[in-house]
Structure formats: structure tokens, C-alpha cells
Coordinates of C-alpha atoms in Angstrom, one line a residue:
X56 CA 12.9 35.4 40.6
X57 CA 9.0 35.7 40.4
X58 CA 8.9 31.9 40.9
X59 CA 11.1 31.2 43.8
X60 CA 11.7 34.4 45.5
X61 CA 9.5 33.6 48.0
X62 CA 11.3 30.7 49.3
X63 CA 15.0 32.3 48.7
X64 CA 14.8 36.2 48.7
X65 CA 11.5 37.4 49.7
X66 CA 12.5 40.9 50.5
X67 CA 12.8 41.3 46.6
X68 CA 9.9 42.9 47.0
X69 CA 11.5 46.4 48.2
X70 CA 14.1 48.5 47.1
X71 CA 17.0 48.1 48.8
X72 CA 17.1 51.5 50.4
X73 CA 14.3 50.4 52.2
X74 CA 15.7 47.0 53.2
X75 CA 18.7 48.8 55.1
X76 CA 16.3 51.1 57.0
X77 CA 13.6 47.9 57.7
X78 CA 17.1 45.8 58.7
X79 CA 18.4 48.6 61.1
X80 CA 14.9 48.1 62.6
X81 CA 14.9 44.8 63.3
X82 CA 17.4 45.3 65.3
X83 CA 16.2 48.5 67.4
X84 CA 13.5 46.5 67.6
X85 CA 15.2 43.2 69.5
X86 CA 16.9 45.5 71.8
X87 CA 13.9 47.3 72.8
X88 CA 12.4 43.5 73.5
X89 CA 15.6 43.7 76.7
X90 CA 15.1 46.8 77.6
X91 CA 18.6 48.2 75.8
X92 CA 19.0 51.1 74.1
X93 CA 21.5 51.1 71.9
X94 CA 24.3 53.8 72.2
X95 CA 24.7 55.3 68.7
X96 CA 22.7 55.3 65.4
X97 CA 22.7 52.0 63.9
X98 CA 24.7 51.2 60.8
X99 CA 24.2 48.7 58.1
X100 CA 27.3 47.6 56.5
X101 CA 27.0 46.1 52.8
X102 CA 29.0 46.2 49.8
X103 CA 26.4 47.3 47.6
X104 CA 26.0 44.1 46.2
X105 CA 22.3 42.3 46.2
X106 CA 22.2 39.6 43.7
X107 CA 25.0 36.7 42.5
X108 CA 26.6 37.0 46.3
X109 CA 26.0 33.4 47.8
X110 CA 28.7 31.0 47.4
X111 CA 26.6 27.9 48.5
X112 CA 23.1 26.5 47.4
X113 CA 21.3 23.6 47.9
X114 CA 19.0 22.2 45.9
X115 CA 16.0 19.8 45.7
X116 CA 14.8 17.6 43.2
X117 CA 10.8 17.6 41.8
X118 CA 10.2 14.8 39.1
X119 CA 7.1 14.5 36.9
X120 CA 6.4 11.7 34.0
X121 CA 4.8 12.2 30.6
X122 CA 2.6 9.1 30.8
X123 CA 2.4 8.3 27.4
X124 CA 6.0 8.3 26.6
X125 CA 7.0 7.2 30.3
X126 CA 9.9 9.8 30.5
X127 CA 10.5 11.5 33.7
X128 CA 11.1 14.7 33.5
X129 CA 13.6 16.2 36.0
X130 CA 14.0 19.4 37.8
X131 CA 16.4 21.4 40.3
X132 CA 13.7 23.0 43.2
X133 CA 13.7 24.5 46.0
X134 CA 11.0 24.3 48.8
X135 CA 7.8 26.2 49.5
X136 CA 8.2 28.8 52.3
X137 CA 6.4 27.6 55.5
X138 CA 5.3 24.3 53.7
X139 CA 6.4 20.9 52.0
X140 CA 5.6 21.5 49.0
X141 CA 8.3 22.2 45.7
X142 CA 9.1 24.6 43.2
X143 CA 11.1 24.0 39.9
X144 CA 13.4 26.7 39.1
X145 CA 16.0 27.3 36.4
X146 CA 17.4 30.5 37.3
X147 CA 18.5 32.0 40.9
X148 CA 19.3 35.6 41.4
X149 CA 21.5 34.8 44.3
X150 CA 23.6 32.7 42.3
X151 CA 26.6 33.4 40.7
X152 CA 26.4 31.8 37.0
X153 CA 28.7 29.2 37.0
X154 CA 26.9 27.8 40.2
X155 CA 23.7 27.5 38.5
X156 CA 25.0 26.2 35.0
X157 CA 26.6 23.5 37.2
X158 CA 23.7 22.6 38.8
X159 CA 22.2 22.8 35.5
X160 CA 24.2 20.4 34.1
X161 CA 23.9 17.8 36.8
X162 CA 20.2 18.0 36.6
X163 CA 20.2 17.6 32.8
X164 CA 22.7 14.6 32.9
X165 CA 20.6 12.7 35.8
X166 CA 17.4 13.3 33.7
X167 CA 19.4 11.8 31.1
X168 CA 20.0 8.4 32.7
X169 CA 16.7 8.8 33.7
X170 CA 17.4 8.8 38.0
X171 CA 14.2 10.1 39.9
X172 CA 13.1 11.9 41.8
X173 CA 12.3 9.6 44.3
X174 CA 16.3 8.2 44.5
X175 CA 17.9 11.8 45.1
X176 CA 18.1 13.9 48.5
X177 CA 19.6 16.8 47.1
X178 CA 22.7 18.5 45.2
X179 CA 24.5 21.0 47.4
X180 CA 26.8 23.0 45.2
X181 CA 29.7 25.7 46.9
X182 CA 32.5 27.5 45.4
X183 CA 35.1 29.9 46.0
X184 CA 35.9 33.4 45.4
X185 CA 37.3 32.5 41.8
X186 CA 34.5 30.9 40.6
X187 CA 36.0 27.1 41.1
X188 CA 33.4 25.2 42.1
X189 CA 32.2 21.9 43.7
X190 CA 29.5 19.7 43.6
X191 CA 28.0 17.1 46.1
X192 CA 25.0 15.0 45.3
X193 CA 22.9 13.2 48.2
X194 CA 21.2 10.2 47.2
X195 CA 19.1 7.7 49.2
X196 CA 20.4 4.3 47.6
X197 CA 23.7 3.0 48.6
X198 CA 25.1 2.3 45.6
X199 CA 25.7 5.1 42.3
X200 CA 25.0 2.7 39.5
X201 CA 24.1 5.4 37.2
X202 CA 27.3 7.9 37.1
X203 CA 31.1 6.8 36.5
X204 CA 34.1 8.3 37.4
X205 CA 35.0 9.9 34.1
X206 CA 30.8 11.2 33.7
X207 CA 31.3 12.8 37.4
X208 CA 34.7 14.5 36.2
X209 CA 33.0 16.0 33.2
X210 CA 30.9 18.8 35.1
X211 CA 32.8 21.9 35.0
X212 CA 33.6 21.8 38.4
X213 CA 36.8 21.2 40.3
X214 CA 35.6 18.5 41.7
X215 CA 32.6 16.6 43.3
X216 CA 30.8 13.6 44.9
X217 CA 28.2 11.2 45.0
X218 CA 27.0 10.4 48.9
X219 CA 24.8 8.0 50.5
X220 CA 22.4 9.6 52.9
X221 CA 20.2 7.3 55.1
X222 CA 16.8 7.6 53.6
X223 CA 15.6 7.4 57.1
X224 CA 16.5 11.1 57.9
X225 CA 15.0 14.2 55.9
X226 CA 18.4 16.2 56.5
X227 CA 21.1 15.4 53.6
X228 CA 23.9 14.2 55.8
X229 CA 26.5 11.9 55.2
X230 CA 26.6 8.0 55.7
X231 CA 28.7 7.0 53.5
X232 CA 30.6 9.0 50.3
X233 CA 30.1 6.3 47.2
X234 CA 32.3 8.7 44.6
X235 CA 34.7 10.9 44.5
X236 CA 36.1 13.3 41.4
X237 CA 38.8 15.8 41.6
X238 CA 39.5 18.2 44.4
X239 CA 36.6 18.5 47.3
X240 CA 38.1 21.0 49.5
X241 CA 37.6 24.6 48.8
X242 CA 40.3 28.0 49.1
X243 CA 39.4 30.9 50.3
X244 CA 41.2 34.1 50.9
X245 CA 40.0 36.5 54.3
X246 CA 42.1 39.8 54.5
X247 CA 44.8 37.7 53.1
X248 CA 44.6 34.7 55.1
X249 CA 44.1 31.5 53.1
X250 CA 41.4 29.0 54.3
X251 CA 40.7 25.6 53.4
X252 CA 37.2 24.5 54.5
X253 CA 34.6 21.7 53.0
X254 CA 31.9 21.6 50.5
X255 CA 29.6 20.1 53.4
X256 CA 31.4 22.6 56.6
X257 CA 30.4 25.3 57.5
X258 CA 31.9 29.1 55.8
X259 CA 30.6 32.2 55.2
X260 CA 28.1 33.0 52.5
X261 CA 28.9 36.5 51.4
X262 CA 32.1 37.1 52.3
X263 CA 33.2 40.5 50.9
X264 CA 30.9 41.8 53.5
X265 CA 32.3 39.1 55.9
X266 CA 35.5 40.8 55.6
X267 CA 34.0 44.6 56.4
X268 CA 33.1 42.7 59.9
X269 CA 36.2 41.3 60.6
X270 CA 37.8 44.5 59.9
X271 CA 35.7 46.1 62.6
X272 CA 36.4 43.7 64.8
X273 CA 40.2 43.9 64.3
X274 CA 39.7 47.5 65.8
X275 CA 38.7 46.0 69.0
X276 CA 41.6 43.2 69.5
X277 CA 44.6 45.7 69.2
X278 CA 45.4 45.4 72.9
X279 CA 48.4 42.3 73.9
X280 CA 45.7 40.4 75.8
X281 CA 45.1 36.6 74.5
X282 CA 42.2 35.4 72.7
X283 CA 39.4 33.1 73.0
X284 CA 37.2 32.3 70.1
X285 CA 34.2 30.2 70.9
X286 CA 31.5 28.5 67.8
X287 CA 35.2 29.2 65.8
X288 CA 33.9 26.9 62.8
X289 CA 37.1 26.3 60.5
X290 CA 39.0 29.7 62.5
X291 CA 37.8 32.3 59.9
X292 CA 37.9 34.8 62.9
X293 CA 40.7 33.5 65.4
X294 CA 43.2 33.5 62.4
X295 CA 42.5 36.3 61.1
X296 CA 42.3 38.7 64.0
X297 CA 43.1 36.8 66.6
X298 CA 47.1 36.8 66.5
X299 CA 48.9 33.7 67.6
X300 CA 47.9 34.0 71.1
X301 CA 44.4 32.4 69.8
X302 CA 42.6 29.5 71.5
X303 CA 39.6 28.3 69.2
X304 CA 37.1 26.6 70.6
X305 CA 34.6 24.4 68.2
X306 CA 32.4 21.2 68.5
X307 CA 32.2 20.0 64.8
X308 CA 34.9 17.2 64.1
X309 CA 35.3 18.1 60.3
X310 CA 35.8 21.9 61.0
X311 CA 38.3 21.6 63.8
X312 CA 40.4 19.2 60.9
X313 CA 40.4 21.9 58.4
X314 CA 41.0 24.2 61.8
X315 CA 44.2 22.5 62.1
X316 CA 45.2 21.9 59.1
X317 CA 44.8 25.8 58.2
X318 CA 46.7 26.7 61.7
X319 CA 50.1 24.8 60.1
X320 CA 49.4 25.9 56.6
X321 CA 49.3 29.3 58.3
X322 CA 52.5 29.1 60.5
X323 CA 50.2 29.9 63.3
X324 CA 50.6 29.3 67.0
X325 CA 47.2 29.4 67.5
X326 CA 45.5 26.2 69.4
X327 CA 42.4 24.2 68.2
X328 CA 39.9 22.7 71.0
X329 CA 37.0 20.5 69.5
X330 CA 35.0 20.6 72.4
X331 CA 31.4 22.3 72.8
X332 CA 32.2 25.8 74.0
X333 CA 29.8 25.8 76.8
X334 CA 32.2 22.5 77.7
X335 CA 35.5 24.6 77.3
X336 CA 34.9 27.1 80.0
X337 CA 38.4 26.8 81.3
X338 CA 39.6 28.3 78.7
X339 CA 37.9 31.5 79.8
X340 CA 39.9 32.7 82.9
X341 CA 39.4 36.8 82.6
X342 CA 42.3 37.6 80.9
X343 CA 41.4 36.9 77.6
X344 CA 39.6 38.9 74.8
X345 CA 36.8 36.6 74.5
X346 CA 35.1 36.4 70.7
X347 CA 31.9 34.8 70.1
X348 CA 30.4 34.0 66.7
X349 CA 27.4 31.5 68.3
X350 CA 24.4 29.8 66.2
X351 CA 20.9 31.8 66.4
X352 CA 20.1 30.0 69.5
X353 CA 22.8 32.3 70.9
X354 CA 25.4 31.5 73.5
X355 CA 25.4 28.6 76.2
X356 CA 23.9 29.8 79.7
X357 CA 26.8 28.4 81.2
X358 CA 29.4 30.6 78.8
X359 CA 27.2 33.2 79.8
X360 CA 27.6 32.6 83.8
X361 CA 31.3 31.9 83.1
X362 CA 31.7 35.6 81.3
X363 CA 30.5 37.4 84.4
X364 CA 32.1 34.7 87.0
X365 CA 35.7 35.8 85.4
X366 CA 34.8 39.4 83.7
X367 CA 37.1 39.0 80.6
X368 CA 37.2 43.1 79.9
X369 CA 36.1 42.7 76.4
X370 CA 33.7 40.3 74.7
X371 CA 33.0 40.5 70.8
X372 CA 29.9 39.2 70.0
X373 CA 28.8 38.9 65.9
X374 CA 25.7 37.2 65.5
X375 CA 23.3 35.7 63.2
X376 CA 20.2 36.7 65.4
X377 CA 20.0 39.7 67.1
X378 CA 16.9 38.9 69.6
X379 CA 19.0 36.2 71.0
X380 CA 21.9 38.4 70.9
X381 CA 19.6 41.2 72.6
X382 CA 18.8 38.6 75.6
X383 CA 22.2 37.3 75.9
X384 CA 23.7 41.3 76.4
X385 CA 21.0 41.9 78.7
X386 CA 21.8 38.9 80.8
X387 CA 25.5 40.1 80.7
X388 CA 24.5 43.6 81.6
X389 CA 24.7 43.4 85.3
X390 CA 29.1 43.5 84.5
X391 CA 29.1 44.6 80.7
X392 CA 28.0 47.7 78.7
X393 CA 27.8 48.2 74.9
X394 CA 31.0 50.1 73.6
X395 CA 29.7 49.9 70.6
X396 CA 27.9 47.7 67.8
X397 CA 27.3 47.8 63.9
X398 CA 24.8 45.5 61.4
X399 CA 25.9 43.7 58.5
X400 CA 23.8 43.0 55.5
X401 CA 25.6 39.7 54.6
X402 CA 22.3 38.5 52.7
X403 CA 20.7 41.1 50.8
X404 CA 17.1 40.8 49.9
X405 CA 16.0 38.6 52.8
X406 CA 15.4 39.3 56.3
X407 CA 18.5 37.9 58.1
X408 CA 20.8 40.3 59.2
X409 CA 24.3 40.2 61.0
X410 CA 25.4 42.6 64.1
X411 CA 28.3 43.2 66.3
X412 CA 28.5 43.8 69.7
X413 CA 31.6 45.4 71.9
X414 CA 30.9 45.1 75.2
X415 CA 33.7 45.7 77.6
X416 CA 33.1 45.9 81.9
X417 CA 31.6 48.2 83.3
X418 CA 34.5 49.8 85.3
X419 CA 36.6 50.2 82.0
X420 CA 33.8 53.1 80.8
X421 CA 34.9 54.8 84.4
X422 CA 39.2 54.5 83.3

């Protein structure tokens, strides 16, 4: 992507032997930042695959007018790295096909109609492991005057919608949803658990490698002790691994709805919360496995202070950042010590990586 890569996949640059060794690094490197030195060699976990892997995109718009004819030209773009400016693209290497056709498509029609620019937010696109997509466009007038019905249910997509997103705020959230086409909600299958989860919720990117995490993790949660999963999104961890002695804990409205509804689907005895975890600290009494799956701000102070009030014997901690995961472990350190931990490469070609943490008490190392 000689155009874009910068803003999507700047570690195009190198092979990718040499992105596993940089990624394994990164994360010696935020452990050495606390003082930890990791117990074993680190690992990074992929699946070999480094281009067509995201299930979710978002795109921007960039418009330009020929000013003789007065027809506005219209592009799909994403945003300059570390600045406000645009870039048009046509192609992503992160994209599977039918994702960018789609997108494509809905670029093409709107230039059609002639909408601008200036009227659209942006067109978040998501699909499933199948290949069935879905489409949402954010726009910044509250009414769609310039797409039916049956135009929306011509994309080859399984469904999508038009939504109103108060001009007032940069982010593309939603005030109100104007259209609708089709079916919205999206299937996915994790080590052969079904999930249902929105176009606009939160669910994993890259999840073949997803599943080589939980699979590790499932190593660690063989015991008959009861679970706690905190930051549990729509339950992509609690369900799968967590048995139906599961209490997830999560503060987003929509995800806890989809949590619920994939709990009956499911047959599961698991229990939803939607509460902030740091909020749900009662759940936590010590004799729980306690998983954690937190943003990159890392956990809560007050989860942490709860973790080594109680001293569950075994926390599970995957995260998106390892420096804040590096701080939180050495906070916990004065009760916990690292059993053992692995990377995952679950976005090849940039430099996030995933990694897993097992820390059980201290006095279990001694048993």
C-alpha cells in the first residue's frame, strides 16, 4: 500500500521475520521499564497470516470538484499518521476483498448522487468469518434524502445502515439510525462458540489468532474455581473458557445486550454485570479465577488494590498494551509472580502487539 501504509500498516516496511523479533522486543523492553524480568524466552504467536486479516475498517471521505464541469469527485480515505490531513485510497492490504469492493461500491453510488464530502462522517464496514458483510454509514445531516431502502439493500452486503451523527463531535457515534436494510448483527464462531455482536461493538479483529490466545488461556482455567471476567465486551472470553460458573463484568450497554442474548442462545449459566469493573469489585472475593482483557490504559487502580486486598490465586491478564500491562504486574508484584506469559501478533505489519500474563500468588510457587 505505497499510498496508505503509513497510516494503516507502517511496519510494511520489514519482513516479517523481523517484525516478530522487533515485537518480542517491545515487550522485553516494557518489562524492563518495571523492573521485571520475564521468566522464559518470549514467544510470538501468529498464524502466519499478514495481509486480508482485519474484519473491520473505517473509512473517511476526501471530496474534490472539477470546476469546470462542477462534479465532485468522491473518495474512500483514511487519515494522515500524526496529522489531519487525508489520503484517497482504492485498495487496502489488510482487507479482505469483499470488504473493500463494498466499500467501493458505496463510495461509487454516493459520488453518483452526487453527496459530499462535507455531509458524510464516515463508512465503517465489519464482517464475519464467511465473508458476510455489513455496512454502516455516518452522516452529519439528519435526514438521508439521497439513498432509499431498496438502493441501500442493493450493496452486496447482508445488511446496513444510514446514521445520524451530531456534527458537533469529530467521533462517528450514534444519535440517531435514519435507515436500516437487512440483517445488522454479525455471527461469529470462537472454538465453536457462536457469538452475536454489532457492526458498531466492540470484537476482535484477527480472530484466528484470537483463538490461539484463548486456547492458552483455557490451559490456565482447568481448576473448579469460579470465574470473573472483567472489560468482558460481548463475553468472547467468559463463554468460551470460562465454564458456567462465569460472572462477566462490562460497562458498555450494547455489549452487555448482545452479552445476554449470546448467554441464552448459549444455554449458559453464566451471569452478565454492566457495571464498570473497577465499580464491580464485589464480585472479586478471592476465590475466583480472575480474567482481565482491560483497554490500553490498563486496569482500574482500585481492581488493582482489590486483587491484592482478596489474593484470587490466579489472575489472567491479555492485553493490548504491554507497558501498562508491565506497570500493572509490577504493582501486583508485592502478592503475584509471573507463571508464565506469551505475545500475540493479532495485527501483523503494525506495531501493536497482544500478550498474556499468568500470574498466580506467590505462596502457590512454594506448594
Amino acid at each position: 500500500d505505497p499510498e496508505s501504509y503509513l497510516s494503516t500498516s507502517p511496519w510494511q516496511i520489514m519482513s516479517f521475520e523481523a517484525e516478530q523479533h522487533y515485537k518480542a522486543a517491545l515487550i522485553e523492553d516494557a518489562f524492563e521499564l518495571h523492573d521485571i524480568v520475564l521468566p522464559d524466552p518470549i514467544e510470538v504467536a501468529t498464524d502466519g497470516r499478514v495481509s486480508h486479516y482485519r474484519n473491520k475498517v473505517e473509512f473517511s471521505f476526501f471530496g474534490f470538484e472539477d470546476t469546470e464541469s462542477n462534479y465532485e469527485y468522491l473518495k474512500l480515505a483514511f487519515f494522515q499518521r500524526g496529522g489531519k490531513g487525508k489520503i484517497p485510497v482504492a485498495a487496502c492490504s489488510l482487507l479482505p476483498a469483499s470488504m473493500m469492493d463494498l466499500a467501493l461500491d458505496i463510495c461509487a453510488y454516493l459520488e453518483s448522487v452526487q453527496v459530499t464530502a462535507r455531509q458524510l462522517k464516515t463508512l465503517l464496514i465489519r464482517c464475519d468469518q464467511q465473508g458476510n458483510c455489513v455496512w454502516q454509514l455516518y452522516i452529519k445531516e439528519e435526514a438521508c434524502g439521497f439513498m432509499s431502502e431498496h438502493e441501500a439493500a442493493g450493496f452486496k452486503a447482508q445488511g446496513g445502515e444510514v446514521i445520524y451523527s451530531d456534527p458537533r463531535s469529530p467521533a462517528s457515534r450514534i444519535t440517531k439510525r435514519l435507515l436500516s436494510v437487512g440483517n445488522v448483527v454479525l455471527t461469529d464462531t470462537i472454538l465453536g462458540v457462536p457469538f452475536r455482536y454489532a457492526t458498531e461493538g466492540f470484537f476482535q479483529v484477527n480472530i484466528p489468532v484470537y483463538e490461539q490466545a484463548l486456547s492458552d488461556m483455557k490451559q490456565w482455567t482447568k481448576s473448579e474455581a469460579p470465574i470473573v471476567d472483567l472489560y468482558s465486551g460481548v463475553g468472547s472470553i467468559g463463554l468460551t473458557i470460562g465454564g458456567d460458573a462465569c460472572t462477566l463484568i462490562e460497562i458498555d450497554e450494547n455489549a452487555v445486550r448482545e452479552m445476554k442474548r449470546n448467554i441464552k442462545e448459549q444455554g449458559s449459566g453464566a451471569i452478565a454485570v454492566l457495571a464498570p469493573s473497577e465499580k464491580a469489585l464485589d464480585y472479586i472475593t478471592g476465590e475466583e479465577i480472575v480474567i482481565v482483557d482491560p483497554p490500553r490504559a490498563g486496569m482500574h487502580k482500585d481492581i488493582i488494590d482489590r486483587l491484592l486486598e482478596v489474593t484470587p490465586s490466579r489472575i489472567i491478564y491479555l492485553s493490548c498494551n504491554p507497558v501498562t500491562q508491565a506497570r500493572d504486574v509490577a504493582l501486583l508484584a508485592k502478592k503475584y509472580g509471573i507463571r508464565a506469559h506469551k505475545g500475540y501478533n493479532f495485527f501483523p505489519r503494525t506495531p501493536h502487539i497482544e500478550h498474556l500474563v499468568i500470574l498466580d500468588r506467590k505462596d502457590t510457587f512454594l506448594a
